[in-house]
């Protein structure tokens, strides 16, 4: 089965939860794609989806210029599920009214399901309890529905929380079934996908791996592929997948720029030399990078220098690989979406990712992106299936410029040694407390300031380390981790006692937004 044999299209109206909807659909073993909200009905027909989901969004449907879908999608005889803004759009399109309400709802609410909907074995609420918790996030609501619709449920101060067209498979929800705060959301989506849309639910990562391996073999032929290894999850999974597909026709290049975490290069070298037995070439370039970074303090300048220097190192080594015509990158589906890389993807480019362009043009290689249809959690599962150790697969995200953007101010070897040791102790303690998998990203930051302390009856004037730990579903938003006080105390004590030059440890309790996860 190819990826496109059975799919759901998600029309993106700008919701912060759009990617989460896609992940929840795929958890039901149904493939889906996020597309722009104004995709034409004709294009939808060409893509032959089993159903359509209209996402939420920050706009009001009654405002001038509010995003609208092609009205002809409602004539396609396809199952449609509108969530929040999507429900309001459906209601307005069929003659209902949507109004702004004085009592906005943001948070948990109790959903009451109408008995008829609850006992409808072919509907969204089949198997639902009569009352359940849901997550609301809206300032508008549907005030009146058209005669062709019926109300299925009420929630909180919202008397019309779910609706269905009387004769067609078109549904609307004012709440968000995709978030964990809606406990029965998974059942609701399963009902929509399996019962309403008729999806078999046969899309599996094992099939994806087999198909991708075969596609790569056919495309590469007798040529060679170069893959850049960074020590991160994405590049490691790409390398493992290509190793299975190509064997000795794969060359991996690791640029050790002196900005990696403690023992990171060694772990990657051991895994891809001893386990996958890859042609791995390591460029030891710490001195070269530090020389270029001398005197530089501006974060963006650091990033530019490191990126340019990496390309130069990579290009020099790549030219020595005979028969190489392809470059593999760990581009993921969120990268493609946010960079506007989907042919039918969201209209606006949110940001340009380092994985989506740049290096292939510099080298003149064709680009291979075997993970571009997957989300991060799917990549991790795939890595385990391919035989990568959990230590690599579950590694927290690491910025492309490495420790340079966690070492505020000028980057010098002495400061890197301090932050590397502090970061290693932090992660040891987090793992010891069984919190590594419970947090999304945890790391140390070295501040460009010193503070007064006292150690052994002597006055000190030394460095301050910031501990940053967050939890996040998609890294677009993040909340600071509520680490136990005793764990924080152990981390602080060990760093101050074991890392020379540190006399103060502080904890960052900022969320994203308004702060970013990284400090630079």
mmCIF file of C-alpha atoms in Angstrom, residues 185-369:
data_model
loop_
_atom_site.group_PDB
_atom_site.id
_atom_site.type_symbol
_atom_site.label_atom_id
_atom_site.label_comp_id
_atom_site.label_asym_id
_atom_site.label_seq_id
_atom_site.Cartn_x
_atom_site.Cartn_y
_atom_site.Cartn_z
ATOM 1 C CA UNK A 185 -11.361 12.480 21.788
ATOM 2 C CA UNK A 186 -9.539 9.437 20.462
ATOM 3 C CA UNK A 187 -12.786 7.441 20.332
ATOM 4 C CA UNK A 188 -14.553 10.278 18.549
ATOM 5 C CA UNK A 189 -11.837 10.552 15.893
ATOM 6 C CA UNK A 190 -11.812 6.777 15.534
ATOM 7 C CA UNK A 191 -15.570 6.818 14.936
ATOM 8 C CA UNK A 192 -15.169 9.511 12.286
ATOM 9 C CA UNK A 193 -12.264 7.798 10.525
ATOM 10 C CA UNK A 194 -13.387 4.199 10.680
ATOM 11 C CA UNK A 195 -17.188 4.349 10.749
ATOM 12 C CA UNK A 196 -18.042 7.587 8.947
ATOM 13 C CA UNK A 197 -15.157 7.680 6.452
ATOM 14 C CA UNK A 198 -14.773 3.918 6.101
ATOM 15 C CA UNK A 199 -10.989 3.918 6.584
ATOM 16 C CA UNK A 200 -9.490 0.480 7.163
ATOM 17 C CA UNK A 201 -6.768 1.861 9.400
ATOM 18 C CA UNK A 202 -3.964 -0.124 7.781
ATOM 19 C CA UNK A 203 -1.260 2.551 7.520
ATOM 20 C CA UNK A 204 1.707 1.401 9.598
ATOM 21 C CA UNK A 205 5.299 2.505 10.040
ATOM 22 C CA UNK A 206 6.508 -0.976 9.110
ATOM 23 C CA UNK A 207 4.875 -0.537 5.697
ATOM 24 C CA UNK A 208 6.343 2.955 5.427
ATOM 25 C CA UNK A 209 9.853 1.643 6.103
ATOM 26 C CA UNK A 210 9.565 -1.157 3.533
ATOM 27 C CA UNK A 211 8.139 1.154 0.869
ATOM 28 C CA UNK A 212 10.691 3.886 1.504
ATOM 29 C CA UNK A 213 13.635 1.462 1.428
ATOM 30 C CA UNK A 214 12.462 0.113 -1.927
ATOM 31 C CA UNK A 215 11.859 3.611 -3.346
ATOM 32 C CA UNK A 216 15.336 4.759 -2.289
ATOM 33 C CA UNK A 217 16.963 1.694 -3.861
ATOM 34 C CA UNK A 218 15.186 2.295 -7.161
ATOM 35 C CA UNK A 219 16.012 5.991 -7.204
ATOM 36 C CA UNK A 220 19.692 5.716 -6.253
ATOM 37 C CA UNK A 221 20.574 2.740 -8.420
ATOM 38 C CA UNK A 222 24.342 2.230 -8.490
ATOM 39 C CA UNK A 223 25.139 5.773 -7.271
ATOM 40 C CA UNK A 224 26.129 6.802 -3.728
ATOM 41 C CA UNK A 225 24.286 8.815 -1.084
ATOM 42 C CA UNK A 226 25.884 11.126 1.463
ATOM 43 C CA UNK A 227 24.186 11.685 4.812
ATOM 44 C CA UNK A 228 25.220 14.264 7.382
ATOM 45 C CA UNK A 229 25.164 12.895 10.933
ATOM 46 C CA UNK A 230 24.696 15.449 13.685
ATOM 47 C CA UNK A 231 24.098 13.282 16.726
ATOM 48 C CA UNK A 232 20.400 14.160 16.683
ATOM 49 C CA UNK A 233 17.436 11.835 16.296
ATOM 50 C CA UNK A 234 16.392 12.781 12.755
ATOM 51 C CA UNK A 235 19.767 12.382 11.054
ATOM 52 C CA UNK A 236 20.416 9.128 12.951
ATOM 53 C CA UNK A 237 17.112 7.620 11.786
ATOM 54 C CA UNK A 238 17.739 8.738 8.196
ATOM 55 C CA UNK A 239 21.188 7.126 8.299
ATOM 56 C CA UNK A 240 19.804 3.895 9.772
ATOM 57 C CA UNK A 241 17.050 3.720 7.134
ATOM 58 C CA UNK A 242 19.473 4.385 4.273
ATOM 59 C CA UNK A 243 21.936 1.871 5.686
ATOM 60 C CA UNK A 244 19.207 -0.790 5.423
ATOM 61 C CA UNK A 245 18.380 0.358 1.887
ATOM 62 C CA UNK A 246 21.843 0.927 0.417
ATOM 63 C CA UNK A 247 24.446 -0.867 2.509
ATOM 64 C CA UNK A 248 27.927 0.180 1.397
ATOM 65 C CA UNK A 249 26.521 2.751 -1.065
ATOM 66 C CA UNK A 250 25.932 5.116 1.884
ATOM 67 C CA UNK A 251 28.593 7.469 3.236
ATOM 68 C CA UNK A 252 27.918 9.362 6.463
ATOM 69 C CA UNK A 253 29.804 12.505 7.414
ATOM 70 C CA UNK A 254 30.023 13.730 11.000
ATOM 71 C CA UNK A 255 31.424 17.217 11.558
ATOM 72 C CA UNK A 256 32.704 17.381 15.134
ATOM 73 C CA UNK A 257 32.772 21.138 15.521
ATOM 74 C CA UNK A 258 33.497 21.116 19.239
ATOM 75 C CA UNK A 259 29.949 22.299 19.938
ATOM 76 C CA UNK A 260 28.387 18.897 20.640
ATOM 77 C CA UNK A 261 27.226 17.554 24.000
ATOM 78 C CA UNK A 262 29.515 15.396 26.139
ATOM 79 C CA UNK A 263 30.348 12.045 24.473
ATOM 80 C CA UNK A 264 27.862 12.778 21.663
ATOM 81 C CA UNK A 265 30.328 12.223 18.833
ATOM 82 C CA UNK A 266 31.594 8.995 20.436
ATOM 83 C CA UNK A 267 28.075 7.574 20.739
ATOM 84 C CA UNK A 268 27.311 8.254 17.064
ATOM 85 C CA UNK A 269 30.671 6.899 15.903
ATOM 86 C CA UNK A 270 30.249 3.684 17.908
ATOM 87 C CA UNK A 271 26.689 3.079 16.691
ATOM 88 C CA UNK A 272 27.309 3.671 12.990
ATOM 89 C CA UNK A 273 30.709 1.975 12.929
ATOM 90 C CA UNK A 274 30.034 -1.122 15.021
ATOM 91 C CA UNK A 275 26.271 -1.691 14.591
ATOM 92 C CA UNK A 276 25.364 -0.403 11.129
ATOM 93 C CA UNK A 277 28.934 -0.719 9.821
ATOM 94 C CA UNK A 278 28.531 2.430 7.757
ATOM 95 C CA UNK A 279 31.243 4.209 5.798
ATOM 96 C CA UNK A 280 31.514 6.971 8.413
ATOM 97 C CA UNK A 281 33.876 9.904 7.962
ATOM 98 C CA UNK A 282 34.550 12.157 10.929
ATOM 99 C CA UNK A 283 35.862 15.692 10.509
ATOM 100 C CA UNK A 284 37.478 17.019 13.683
ATOM 101 C CA UNK A 285 37.085 20.767 13.268
ATOM 102 C CA UNK A 286 36.848 22.268 16.772
ATOM 103 C CA UNK A 287 39.779 24.647 16.332
ATOM 104 C CA UNK A 288 38.494 25.807 12.964
ATOM 105 C CA UNK A 289 35.035 26.671 14.319
ATOM 106 C CA UNK A 290 36.313 28.358 17.487
ATOM 107 C CA UNK A 291 38.673 30.511 15.468
ATOM 108 C CA UNK A 292 35.797 31.736 13.303
ATOM 109 C CA UNK A 293 33.662 32.415 16.406
ATOM 110 C CA UNK A 294 36.332 34.425 18.194
ATOM 111 C CA UNK A 295 34.929 37.745 19.425
ATOM 112 C CA UNK A 296 31.385 37.034 18.129
ATOM 113 C CA UNK A 297 28.527 37.565 20.606
ATOM 114 C CA UNK A 298 25.416 38.175 18.456
ATOM 115 C CA UNK A 299 23.251 35.001 18.299
ATOM 116 C CA UNK A 300 22.308 35.334 14.627
ATOM 117 C CA UNK A 301 25.921 35.971 13.666
ATOM 118 C CA UNK A 302 26.950 32.825 15.513
ATOM 119 C CA UNK A 303 24.357 30.833 13.598
ATOM 120 C CA UNK A 304 25.480 32.220 10.243
ATOM 121 C CA UNK A 305 29.142 31.503 10.933
ATOM 122 C CA UNK A 306 28.500 27.968 12.159
ATOM 123 C CA UNK A 307 26.189 27.217 9.233
ATOM 124 C CA UNK A 308 28.655 28.545 6.649
ATOM 125 C CA UNK A 309 31.604 26.757 8.231
ATOM 126 C CA UNK A 310 29.665 23.505 8.386
ATOM 127 C CA UNK A 311 28.877 23.737 4.677
ATOM 128 C CA UNK A 312 32.549 24.335 3.854
ATOM 129 C CA UNK A 313 33.665 21.340 5.944
ATOM 130 C CA UNK A 314 30.944 19.171 4.479
ATOM 131 C CA UNK A 315 31.629 20.238 0.891
ATOM 132 C CA UNK A 316 35.338 19.519 1.180
ATOM 133 C CA UNK A 317 34.747 15.993 2.462
ATOM 134 C CA UNK A 318 31.824 15.282 0.116
ATOM 135 C CA UNK A 319 33.976 15.961 -2.932
ATOM 136 C CA UNK A 320 36.176 13.024 -1.963
ATOM 137 C CA UNK A 321 33.245 10.569 -2.062
ATOM 138 C CA UNK A 322 33.386 8.990 -5.493
ATOM 139 C CA UNK A 323 30.053 8.426 -7.260
ATOM 140 C CA UNK A 324 28.026 10.509 -4.810
ATOM 141 C CA UNK A 325 25.043 12.191 -6.463
ATOM 142 C CA UNK A 326 22.514 12.340 -3.620
ATOM 143 C CA UNK A 327 22.370 14.099 -0.276
ATOM 144 C CA UNK A 328 20.076 12.772 2.463
ATOM 145 C CA UNK A 329 18.512 15.103 5.033
ATOM 146 C CA UNK A 330 16.324 14.575 8.081
ATOM 147 C CA UNK A 331 13.495 16.883 7.003
ATOM 148 C CA UNK A 332 10.284 16.075 8.897
ATOM 149 C CA UNK A 333 6.663 16.810 8.004
ATOM 150 C CA UNK A 334 6.396 19.860 10.330
ATOM 151 C CA UNK A 335 9.480 21.316 8.584
ATOM 152 C CA UNK A 336 7.792 20.856 5.215
ATOM 153 C CA UNK A 337 4.524 22.406 6.417
ATOM 154 C CA UNK A 338 6.119 25.424 8.099
ATOM 155 C CA UNK A 339 8.384 26.107 5.137
ATOM 156 C CA UNK A 340 5.475 26.018 2.678
ATOM 157 C CA UNK A 341 6.952 22.944 1.022
ATOM 158 C CA UNK A 342 3.722 20.989 0.542
ATOM 159 C CA UNK A 343 2.329 21.474 -2.995
ATOM 160 C CA UNK A 344 -1.117 21.939 -1.440
ATOM 161 C CA UNK A 345 0.232 23.034 1.944
ATOM 162 C CA UNK A 346 -0.642 26.057 4.085
ATOM 163 C CA UNK A 347 -0.298 29.276 2.129
ATOM 164 C CA UNK A 348 2.039 31.128 4.470
ATOM 165 C CA UNK A 349 5.634 30.184 5.088
ATOM 166 C CA UNK A 350 6.075 30.403 8.860
ATOM 167 C CA UNK A 351 9.834 29.999 8.904
ATOM 168 C CA UNK A 352 12.625 28.603 6.780
ATOM 169 C CA UNK A 353 14.123 25.445 8.226
ATOM 170 C CA UNK A 354 17.779 24.575 7.835
ATOM 171 C CA UNK A 355 16.749 21.138 6.539
ATOM 172 C CA UNK A 356 14.703 22.526 3.661
ATOM 173 C CA UNK A 357 17.252 23.755 1.182
ATOM 174 C CA UNK A 358 20.747 25.251 1.199
ATOM 175 C CA UNK A 359 23.296 22.461 1.224
ATOM 176 C CA UNK A 360 22.028 20.478 -1.816
ATOM 177 C CA UNK A 361 22.314 23.595 -3.998
ATOM 178 C CA UNK A 362 25.837 24.244 -2.681
ATOM 179 C CA UNK A 363 26.926 20.719 -3.587
ATOM 180 C CA UNK A 364 24.918 20.187 -6.755
ATOM 181 C CA UNK A 365 23.398 16.986 -5.336
ATOM 182 C CA UNK A 366 19.868 15.643 -5.622
ATOM 183 C CA UNK A 367 18.027 15.721 -2.314
ATOM 184 C CA UNK A 368 16.626 12.645 -0.563
ATOM 185 C CA UNK A 369 14.278 13.270 2.365
#
